């Protein structure tokens, strides 16, 4: 059985209209609050999962670098993921695997950091970093809509250190009771993680379903590059949640970190 802990790595502001696409504000604002500038506060809720053999991190937050180019998002209360791992009783060097749902800066920024001498370093130097092959292709050759979401400094040092593990499978058992699945949707080649804990099955879905408000099939963010893929991915994920009676984790939800199925 696996143990887990949510590591909240910080918050930022995102336009509510962009977050909920074609859904009218009258409807979405009942399920997710917005401020006077129509901005929603989004969290970056990473997950630390471990057993006797492996210490695994699911996504790494925005990290500690490059905020000058991200001022639009007004990040606040950001935490160094290595520090949060230490507070949880582990050293960053002990982390065996980092699973990146996808490579947008708010999910993989914590993979690298600048040390005091100004050198760019890998945060988890002994970890295999799992990335969907198609997501990696997208990172190397981004489309026009996603190019600003990918930052070379987040993943190049990981690749250069030989720590990248590209996933081409649709399903992979990383360890007993711990599986990875490929999903389309918000972006191509996303990794969804499913694992067994003492209290049942758990699903970490990255941005396939980013907040509890996005559980409705057609509540799809305008950031999603292929909305029909998003729709199909959500239906597939909710089926898995139902079948497994799983707990689903919401990476971006400031108000609800996870929900066990079924729930009102
Ligand atoms: Zn995101």
PDB file of C-alpha atoms in Angstrom, residues 2-263:
ATOM      1  CA  UNK A   2       1.073   3.505  -0.738  1.00  0.00           C
ATOM      2  CA  UNK A   3       1.023   6.495   1.569  1.00  0.00           C
ATOM      3  CA  UNK A   4       0.515   9.982   0.259  1.00  0.00           C
ATOM      4  CA  UNK A   5       0.598  13.650   1.194  1.00  0.00           C
ATOM      5  CA  UNK A   6      -0.596  16.700  -0.755  1.00  0.00           C
ATOM      6  CA  UNK A   7       2.176  19.293  -1.127  1.00  0.00           C
ATOM      7  CA  UNK A   8       0.692  22.736  -1.830  1.00  0.00           C
ATOM      8  CA  UNK A   9       3.384  24.554  -3.796  1.00  0.00           C
ATOM      9  CA  UNK A  10       1.581  27.882  -4.214  1.00  0.00           C
ATOM     10  CA  UNK A  11      -1.202  29.800  -5.898  1.00  0.00           C
ATOM     11  CA  UNK A  12      -1.782  32.018  -8.922  1.00  0.00           C
ATOM     12  CA  UNK A  13      -4.523  33.969 -10.668  1.00  0.00           C
ATOM     13  CA  UNK A  14      -6.167  32.768 -13.882  1.00  0.00           C
ATOM     14  CA  UNK A  15      -8.910  34.474 -15.832  1.00  0.00           C
ATOM     15  CA  UNK A  16     -12.232  32.813 -15.010  1.00  0.00           C
ATOM     16  CA  UNK A  17     -13.470  33.092 -18.581  1.00  0.00           C
ATOM     17  CA  UNK A  18     -10.390  31.240 -19.825  1.00  0.00           C
ATOM     18  CA  UNK A  19     -10.759  28.588 -17.103  1.00  0.00           C
ATOM     19  CA  UNK A  20     -14.329  27.733 -18.036  1.00  0.00           C
ATOM     20  CA  UNK A  21     -14.416  28.389 -21.800  1.00  0.00           C
ATOM     21  CA  UNK A  22     -17.934  28.519 -23.204  1.00  0.00           C
ATOM     22  CA  UNK A  23     -19.674  28.179 -19.818  1.00  0.00           C
ATOM     23  CA  UNK A  24     -21.435  31.434 -18.769  1.00  0.00           C
ATOM     24  CA  UNK A  25     -20.034  33.197 -15.725  1.00  0.00           C
ATOM     25  CA  UNK A  26     -23.445  33.008 -14.071  1.00  0.00           C
ATOM     26  CA  UNK A  27     -23.063  29.217 -13.995  1.00  0.00           C
ATOM     27  CA  UNK A  28     -19.347  28.730 -13.226  1.00  0.00           C
ATOM     28  CA  UNK A  29     -19.124  31.447 -10.568  1.00  0.00           C
ATOM     29  CA  UNK A  30     -21.573  29.437  -8.447  1.00  0.00           C
ATOM     30  CA  UNK A  31     -19.034  26.595  -8.359  1.00  0.00           C
ATOM     31  CA  UNK A  32     -15.712  28.452  -8.350  1.00  0.00           C
ATOM     32  CA  UNK A  33     -15.304  32.015  -7.019  1.00  0.00           C
ATOM     33  CA  UNK A  34     -13.724  34.878  -8.950  1.00  0.00           C
ATOM     34  CA  UNK A  35     -12.443  38.255  -7.751  1.00  0.00           C
ATOM     35  CA  UNK A  36     -13.479  41.703  -9.002  1.00  0.00           C
ATOM     36  CA  UNK A  37     -11.100  41.319 -11.967  1.00  0.00           C
ATOM     37  CA  UNK A  38     -12.793  38.033 -12.932  1.00  0.00           C
ATOM     38  CA  UNK A  39      -9.763  36.045 -11.796  1.00  0.00           C
ATOM     39  CA  UNK A  40      -9.926  32.632 -10.144  1.00  0.00           C
ATOM     40  CA  UNK A  41      -7.267  31.626  -7.632  1.00  0.00           C
ATOM     41  CA  UNK A  42      -5.686  28.352  -8.680  1.00  0.00           C
ATOM     42  CA  UNK A  43      -3.551  26.150  -6.445  1.00  0.00           C
ATOM     43  CA  UNK A  44      -0.667  23.883  -7.439  1.00  0.00           C
ATOM     44  CA  UNK A  45      -1.358  20.773  -5.362  1.00  0.00           C
ATOM     45  CA  UNK A  46       1.449  18.255  -5.969  1.00  0.00           C
ATOM     46  CA  UNK A  47       1.350  14.796  -4.440  1.00  0.00           C
ATOM     47  CA  UNK A  48       4.094  12.885  -2.644  1.00  0.00           C
ATOM     48  CA  UNK A  49       3.490   9.115  -2.716  1.00  0.00           C
ATOM     49  CA  UNK A  50       5.715   6.534  -1.060  1.00  0.00           C
ATOM     50  CA  UNK A  51       6.110   2.968   0.169  1.00  0.00           C
ATOM     51  CA  UNK A  52       9.131   1.041   1.518  1.00  0.00           C
ATOM     52  CA  UNK A  53      10.811   1.015  -1.902  1.00  0.00           C
ATOM     53  CA  UNK A  54       9.902   4.152  -3.786  1.00  0.00           C
ATOM     54  CA  UNK A  55       9.392   7.842  -3.116  1.00  0.00           C
ATOM     55  CA  UNK A  56       7.427   9.377  -5.960  1.00  0.00           C
ATOM     56  CA  UNK A  57       6.456  12.951  -6.687  1.00  0.00           C
ATOM     57  CA  UNK A  58       3.497  13.799  -8.922  1.00  0.00           C
ATOM     58  CA  UNK A  59       4.139  17.174 -10.595  1.00  0.00           C
ATOM     59  CA  UNK A  60       6.487  19.774  -9.107  1.00  0.00           C
ATOM     60  CA  UNK A  61       4.647  23.134  -9.184  1.00  0.00           C
ATOM     61  CA  UNK A  62       5.944  26.321 -10.811  1.00  0.00           C
ATOM     62  CA  UNK A  63       9.242  26.219  -8.908  1.00  0.00           C
ATOM     63  CA  UNK A  64      11.344  29.143  -7.760  1.00  0.00           C
ATOM     64  CA  UNK A  65      12.613  30.689 -10.992  1.00  0.00           C
ATOM     65  CA  UNK A  66      11.398  32.813 -13.927  1.00  0.00           C
ATOM     66  CA  UNK A  67       8.628  34.756 -12.186  1.00  0.00           C
ATOM     67  CA  UNK A  68       9.565  37.986 -14.002  1.00  0.00           C
ATOM     68  CA  UNK A  69       8.016  36.573 -17.189  1.00  0.00           C
ATOM     69  CA  UNK A  70       4.928  35.305 -15.367  1.00  0.00           C
ATOM     70  CA  UNK A  71       3.809  38.495 -13.602  1.00  0.00           C
ATOM     71  CA  UNK A  72       0.411  38.334 -15.315  1.00  0.00           C
ATOM     72  CA  UNK A  73      -0.457  35.314 -13.175  1.00  0.00           C
ATOM     73  CA  UNK A  74       0.432  37.011  -9.855  1.00  0.00           C
ATOM     74  CA  UNK A  75       1.870  33.908  -8.186  1.00  0.00           C
ATOM     75  CA  UNK A  76       1.882  34.009  -4.368  1.00  0.00           C
ATOM     76  CA  UNK A  77       2.776  31.813  -1.376  1.00  0.00           C
ATOM     77  CA  UNK A  78       4.974  29.714  -3.651  1.00  0.00           C
ATOM     78  CA  UNK A  79       6.979  27.037  -1.853  1.00  0.00           C
ATOM     79  CA  UNK A  80      10.193  25.321  -2.827  1.00  0.00           C
ATOM     80  CA  UNK A  81       9.223  21.717  -3.593  1.00  0.00           C
ATOM     81  CA  UNK A  82      12.551  20.384  -2.239  1.00  0.00           C
ATOM     82  CA  UNK A  83      11.790  22.076   1.091  1.00  0.00           C
ATOM     83  CA  UNK A  84       8.322  20.536   1.197  1.00  0.00           C
ATOM     84  CA  UNK A  85       9.793  17.100   0.492  1.00  0.00           C
ATOM     85  CA  UNK A  86      12.272  17.627   3.383  1.00  0.00           C
ATOM     86  CA  UNK A  87       9.436  18.704   5.707  1.00  0.00           C
ATOM     87  CA  UNK A  88       7.744  15.418   4.827  1.00  0.00           C
ATOM     88  CA  UNK A  89      10.752  13.474   6.112  1.00  0.00           C
ATOM     89  CA  UNK A  90      12.657  12.762   2.899  1.00  0.00           C
ATOM     90  CA  UNK A  91      15.699  14.231   1.157  1.00  0.00           C
ATOM     91  CA  UNK A  92      15.293  15.340  -2.491  1.00  0.00           C
ATOM     92  CA  UNK A  93      18.085  12.879  -3.388  1.00  0.00           C
ATOM     93  CA  UNK A  94      15.903  10.019  -2.120  1.00  0.00           C
ATOM     94  CA  UNK A  95      13.076  10.701  -4.580  1.00  0.00           C
ATOM     95  CA  UNK A  96      13.091   7.763  -7.013  1.00  0.00           C
ATOM     96  CA  UNK A  97      10.543   8.960  -9.567  1.00  0.00           C
ATOM     97  CA  UNK A  98       8.987  12.247 -10.658  1.00  0.00           C
ATOM     98  CA  UNK A  99       5.869  11.835 -12.767  1.00  0.00           C
ATOM     99  CA  UNK A 100       4.955  14.891 -14.783  1.00  0.00           C
ATOM    100  CA  UNK A 101       1.323  15.021 -15.880  1.00  0.00           C
ATOM    101  CA  UNK A 102       2.497  17.435 -18.601  1.00  0.00           C
ATOM    102  CA  UNK A 103       5.156  20.093 -19.114  1.00  0.00           C
ATOM    103  CA  UNK A 104       3.348  23.421 -18.716  1.00  0.00           C
ATOM    104  CA  UNK A 105       5.386  25.653 -16.387  1.00  0.00           C
ATOM    105  CA  UNK A 106       2.893  25.371 -13.514  1.00  0.00           C
ATOM    106  CA  UNK A 107       3.426  21.592 -13.400  1.00  0.00           C
ATOM    107  CA  UNK A 108       7.155  21.061 -14.033  1.00  0.00           C
ATOM    108  CA  UNK A 109       8.834  24.340 -12.999  1.00  0.00           C
ATOM    109  CA  UNK A 110      10.037  22.750  -9.765  1.00  0.00           C
ATOM    110  CA  UNK A 111      12.159  20.182 -11.636  1.00  0.00           C
ATOM    111  CA  UNK A 112      15.054  22.671 -11.733  1.00  0.00           C
ATOM    112  CA  UNK A 113      16.313  25.622  -9.656  1.00  0.00           C
ATOM    113  CA  UNK A 114      19.153  28.129  -9.611  1.00  0.00           C
ATOM    114  CA  UNK A 115      21.695  27.481  -6.867  1.00  0.00           C
ATOM    115  CA  UNK A 116      23.435  30.306  -4.963  1.00  0.00           C
ATOM    116  CA  UNK A 117      26.166  30.494  -7.619  1.00  0.00           C
ATOM    117  CA  UNK A 118      23.515  30.982 -10.311  1.00  0.00           C
ATOM    118  CA  UNK A 119      23.834  27.519 -11.827  1.00  0.00           C
ATOM    119  CA  UNK A 120      20.722  25.749 -13.051  1.00  0.00           C
ATOM    120  CA  UNK A 121      20.393  22.445 -11.149  1.00  0.00           C
ATOM    121  CA  UNK A 122      18.070  19.448 -11.216  1.00  0.00           C
ATOM    122  CA  UNK A 123      16.010  19.365  -7.991  1.00  0.00           C
ATOM    123  CA  UNK A 124      15.691  15.561  -7.796  1.00  0.00           C
ATOM    124  CA  UNK A 125      19.030  14.344  -9.182  1.00  0.00           C
ATOM    125  CA  UNK A 126      18.423  10.621  -8.684  1.00  0.00           C
ATOM    126  CA  UNK A 127      14.841  10.450  -9.931  1.00  0.00           C
ATOM    127  CA  UNK A 128      13.552   9.096 -13.196  1.00  0.00           C
ATOM    128  CA  UNK A 129      11.388  11.861 -14.660  1.00  0.00           C
ATOM    129  CA  UNK A 130       8.408  10.330 -16.478  1.00  0.00           C
ATOM    130  CA  UNK A 131       6.909  12.290 -19.394  1.00  0.00           C
ATOM    131  CA  UNK A 132       4.522  11.204 -22.153  1.00  0.00           C
ATOM    132  CA  UNK A 133       6.385  10.836 -25.457  1.00  0.00           C
ATOM    133  CA  UNK A 134       3.834  12.967 -27.309  1.00  0.00           C
ATOM    134  CA  UNK A 135       4.025  15.615 -24.599  1.00  0.00           C
ATOM    135  CA  UNK A 136       7.814  15.656 -24.975  1.00  0.00           C
ATOM    136  CA  UNK A 137       7.455  16.031 -28.772  1.00  0.00           C
ATOM    137  CA  UNK A 138       5.075  18.922 -28.084  1.00  0.00           C
ATOM    138  CA  UNK A 139       7.611  20.486 -25.706  1.00  0.00           C
ATOM    139  CA  UNK A 140      10.361  20.254 -28.346  1.00  0.00           C
ATOM    140  CA  UNK A 141       8.106  21.517 -31.168  1.00  0.00           C
ATOM    141  CA  UNK A 142       5.279  23.437 -29.492  1.00  0.00           C
ATOM    142  CA  UNK A 143       2.160  24.482 -31.358  1.00  0.00           C
ATOM    143  CA  UNK A 144       1.276  28.164 -31.523  1.00  0.00           C
ATOM    144  CA  UNK A 145      -1.172  28.002 -28.637  1.00  0.00           C
ATOM    145  CA  UNK A 146       1.088  26.245 -26.141  1.00  0.00           C
ATOM    146  CA  UNK A 147       4.516  27.657 -26.910  1.00  0.00           C
ATOM    147  CA  UNK A 148       4.402  30.191 -24.062  1.00  0.00           C
ATOM    148  CA  UNK A 149       3.520  27.439 -21.588  1.00  0.00           C
ATOM    149  CA  UNK A 150       6.790  25.549 -22.109  1.00  0.00           C
ATOM    150  CA  UNK A 151      10.096  26.809 -20.653  1.00  0.00           C
ATOM    151  CA  UNK A 152      13.375  25.207 -21.768  1.00  0.00           C
ATOM    152  CA  UNK A 153      14.972  25.761 -18.347  1.00  0.00           C
ATOM    153  CA  UNK A 154      12.446  23.481 -16.652  1.00  0.00           C
ATOM    154  CA  UNK A 155      13.270  20.274 -18.500  1.00  0.00           C
ATOM    155  CA  UNK A 156      16.481  20.625 -20.530  1.00  0.00           C
ATOM    156  CA  UNK A 157      18.770  20.016 -17.535  1.00  0.00           C
ATOM    157  CA  UNK A 158      16.693  16.912 -16.693  1.00  0.00           C
ATOM    158  CA  UNK A 159      17.115  15.580 -20.241  1.00  0.00           C
ATOM    159  CA  UNK A 160      20.832  16.449 -20.303  1.00  0.00           C
ATOM    160  CA  UNK A 161      21.355  14.600 -17.030  1.00  0.00           C
ATOM    161  CA  UNK A 162      19.885  11.466 -18.637  1.00  0.00           C
ATOM    162  CA  UNK A 163      16.970  11.426 -16.200  1.00  0.00           C
ATOM    163  CA  UNK A 164      14.148  11.608 -18.714  1.00  0.00           C
ATOM    164  CA  UNK A 165      11.927   8.542 -19.078  1.00  0.00           C
ATOM    165  CA  UNK A 166       9.610   8.898 -22.058  1.00  0.00           C
ATOM    166  CA  UNK A 167       6.314   7.015 -21.952  1.00  0.00           C
ATOM    167  CA  UNK A 168       4.836   5.626 -25.164  1.00  0.00           C
ATOM    168  CA  UNK A 169       2.594   3.022 -23.528  1.00  0.00           C
ATOM    169  CA  UNK A 170      -1.119   3.469 -22.897  1.00  0.00           C
ATOM    170  CA  UNK A 171      -0.778   1.681 -19.570  1.00  0.00           C
ATOM    171  CA  UNK A 172       2.254   0.924 -17.417  1.00  0.00           C
ATOM    172  CA  UNK A 173       2.696  -0.596 -13.969  1.00  0.00           C
ATOM    173  CA  UNK A 174       5.516   1.369 -12.367  1.00  0.00           C
ATOM    174  CA  UNK A 175       5.300  -0.713  -9.198  1.00  0.00           C
ATOM    175  CA  UNK A 176       2.747  -2.963  -7.559  1.00  0.00           C
ATOM    176  CA  UNK A 177      -0.461  -0.984  -7.101  1.00  0.00           C
ATOM    177  CA  UNK A 178       0.928   2.030  -8.972  1.00  0.00           C
ATOM    178  CA  UNK A 179       0.040   2.616 -12.632  1.00  0.00           C
ATOM    179  CA  UNK A 180       0.451   5.278 -15.285  1.00  0.00           C
ATOM    180  CA  UNK A 181      -1.999   5.929 -18.112  1.00  0.00           C
ATOM    181  CA  UNK A 182      -1.779   8.222 -21.122  1.00  0.00           C
ATOM    182  CA  UNK A 183      -4.591  10.714 -21.697  1.00  0.00           C
ATOM    183  CA  UNK A 184      -5.349  13.354 -24.291  1.00  0.00           C
ATOM    184  CA  UNK A 185      -7.330  16.450 -23.429  1.00  0.00           C
ATOM    185  CA  UNK A 186      -5.920  19.668 -21.987  1.00  0.00           C
ATOM    186  CA  UNK A 187      -2.748  18.870 -23.934  1.00  0.00           C
ATOM    187  CA  UNK A 188      -1.493  15.776 -25.730  1.00  0.00           C
ATOM    188  CA  UNK A 189       0.310  12.899 -23.997  1.00  0.00           C
ATOM    189  CA  UNK A 190      -0.684  13.622 -20.406  1.00  0.00           C
ATOM    190  CA  UNK A 191       0.181  11.094 -17.723  1.00  0.00           C
ATOM    191  CA  UNK A 192      -2.539  10.129 -15.267  1.00  0.00           C
ATOM    192  CA  UNK A 193      -1.356   8.257 -12.144  1.00  0.00           C
ATOM    193  CA  UNK A 194      -3.474   5.665 -10.323  1.00  0.00           C
ATOM    194  CA  UNK A 195      -2.343   4.053  -7.058  1.00  0.00           C
ATOM    195  CA  UNK A 196      -3.698   2.053  -4.131  1.00  0.00           C
ATOM    196  CA  UNK A 197      -3.642   3.584  -0.660  1.00  0.00           C
ATOM    197  CA  UNK A 198      -4.980   2.278   2.664  1.00  0.00           C
ATOM    198  CA  UNK A 199      -8.250   4.094   2.095  1.00  0.00           C
ATOM    199  CA  UNK A 200      -8.677   2.886  -1.490  1.00  0.00           C
ATOM    200  CA  UNK A 201      -7.775   3.771  -5.037  1.00  0.00           C
ATOM    201  CA  UNK A 202      -6.410   7.255  -5.816  1.00  0.00           C
ATOM    202  CA  UNK A 203      -6.192   9.108  -9.146  1.00  0.00           C
ATOM    203  CA  UNK A 204      -3.940  12.092  -9.880  1.00  0.00           C
ATOM    204  CA  UNK A 205      -5.129  13.523 -13.174  1.00  0.00           C
ATOM    205  CA  UNK A 206      -3.183  16.768 -13.630  1.00  0.00           C
ATOM    206  CA  UNK A 207      -5.222  19.047 -15.859  1.00  0.00           C
ATOM    207  CA  UNK A 208      -7.566  16.417 -17.333  1.00  0.00           C
ATOM    208  CA  UNK A 209      -9.943  17.596 -14.558  1.00  0.00           C
ATOM    209  CA  UNK A 210      -8.168  20.547 -12.868  1.00  0.00           C
ATOM    210  CA  UNK A 211     -10.803  21.539 -10.275  1.00  0.00           C
ATOM    211  CA  UNK A 212     -13.943  20.021  -8.813  1.00  0.00           C
ATOM    212  CA  UNK A 213     -15.969  22.519 -10.862  1.00  0.00           C
ATOM    213  CA  UNK A 214     -14.514  20.932 -14.021  1.00  0.00           C
ATOM    214  CA  UNK A 215     -16.107  17.546 -13.282  1.00  0.00           C
ATOM    215  CA  UNK A 216     -19.029  18.378 -15.590  1.00  0.00           C
ATOM    216  CA  UNK A 217     -18.240  16.881 -18.993  1.00  0.00           C
ATOM    217  CA  UNK A 218     -18.531  20.079 -21.033  1.00  0.00           C
ATOM    218  CA  UNK A 219     -16.924  22.497 -18.558  1.00  0.00           C
ATOM    219  CA  UNK A 220     -13.731  22.741 -20.571  1.00  0.00           C
ATOM    220  CA  UNK A 221     -11.009  25.357 -20.215  1.00  0.00           C
ATOM    221  CA  UNK A 222     -10.265  27.641 -23.154  1.00  0.00           C
ATOM    222  CA  UNK A 223      -6.597  26.705 -22.633  1.00  0.00           C
ATOM    223  CA  UNK A 224      -7.365  23.161 -23.832  1.00  0.00           C
ATOM    224  CA  UNK A 225      -5.999  22.768 -27.351  1.00  0.00           C
ATOM    225  CA  UNK A 226      -8.484  20.051 -28.446  1.00  0.00           C
ATOM    226  CA  UNK A 227     -11.799  20.448 -26.594  1.00  0.00           C
ATOM    227  CA  UNK A 228     -13.360  17.291 -28.050  1.00  0.00           C
ATOM    228  CA  UNK A 229     -10.364  15.295 -26.815  1.00  0.00           C
ATOM    229  CA  UNK A 230     -10.843  16.950 -23.415  1.00  0.00           C
ATOM    230  CA  UNK A 231     -14.466  15.870 -23.376  1.00  0.00           C
ATOM    231  CA  UNK A 232     -13.589  12.251 -24.240  1.00  0.00           C
ATOM    232  CA  UNK A 233     -10.732  12.204 -21.697  1.00  0.00           C
ATOM    233  CA  UNK A 234     -12.986  13.458 -18.899  1.00  0.00           C
ATOM    234  CA  UNK A 235     -15.641  10.852 -19.653  1.00  0.00           C
ATOM    235  CA  UNK A 236     -12.939   8.132 -19.654  1.00  0.00           C
ATOM    236  CA  UNK A 237     -11.445   9.382 -16.390  1.00  0.00           C
ATOM    237  CA  UNK A 238     -14.792   9.641 -14.624  1.00  0.00           C
ATOM    238  CA  UNK A 239     -15.593   6.074 -15.688  1.00  0.00           C
ATOM    239  CA  UNK A 240     -12.329   4.918 -14.122  1.00  0.00           C
ATOM    240  CA  UNK A 241     -13.130   6.917 -10.978  1.00  0.00           C
ATOM    241  CA  UNK A 242     -16.555   5.281 -10.774  1.00  0.00           C
ATOM    242  CA  UNK A 243     -15.286   1.745 -11.418  1.00  0.00           C
ATOM    243  CA  UNK A 244     -12.450   2.069  -8.887  1.00  0.00           C
ATOM    244  CA  UNK A 245     -14.555   4.041  -6.368  1.00  0.00           C
ATOM    245  CA  UNK A 246     -11.460   6.207  -6.358  1.00  0.00           C
ATOM    246  CA  UNK A 247     -10.372   9.431  -4.731  1.00  0.00           C
ATOM    247  CA  UNK A 248      -9.669  12.031  -7.423  1.00  0.00           C
ATOM    248  CA  UNK A 249      -7.101  14.759  -6.729  1.00  0.00           C
ATOM    249  CA  UNK A 250      -7.619  18.257  -8.161  1.00  0.00           C
ATOM    250  CA  UNK A 251      -4.254  19.837  -8.941  1.00  0.00           C
ATOM    251  CA  UNK A 252      -5.577  23.376  -9.357  1.00  0.00           C
ATOM    252  CA  UNK A 253      -8.460  23.524  -6.899  1.00  0.00           C
ATOM    253  CA  UNK A 254      -7.762  25.985  -4.054  1.00  0.00           C
ATOM    254  CA  UNK A 255     -10.890  24.941  -2.169  1.00  0.00           C
ATOM    255  CA  UNK A 256     -11.096  21.158  -2.696  1.00  0.00           C
ATOM    256  CA  UNK A 257      -7.870  19.136  -2.944  1.00  0.00           C
ATOM    257  CA  UNK A 258      -9.586  15.811  -3.566  1.00  0.00           C
ATOM    258  CA  UNK A 259     -12.924  14.052  -3.667  1.00  0.00           C
ATOM    259  CA  UNK A 260     -13.842  10.440  -3.128  1.00  0.00           C
ATOM    260  CA  UNK A 261     -16.412   8.949  -5.497  1.00  0.00           C
ATOM    261  CA  UNK A 262     -19.378   8.977  -5.118  1.00  0.00           C
ATOM    262  CA  UNK A 263     -19.926  12.413  -3.670  1.00  0.00           C
TER     263      UNK A 263
END
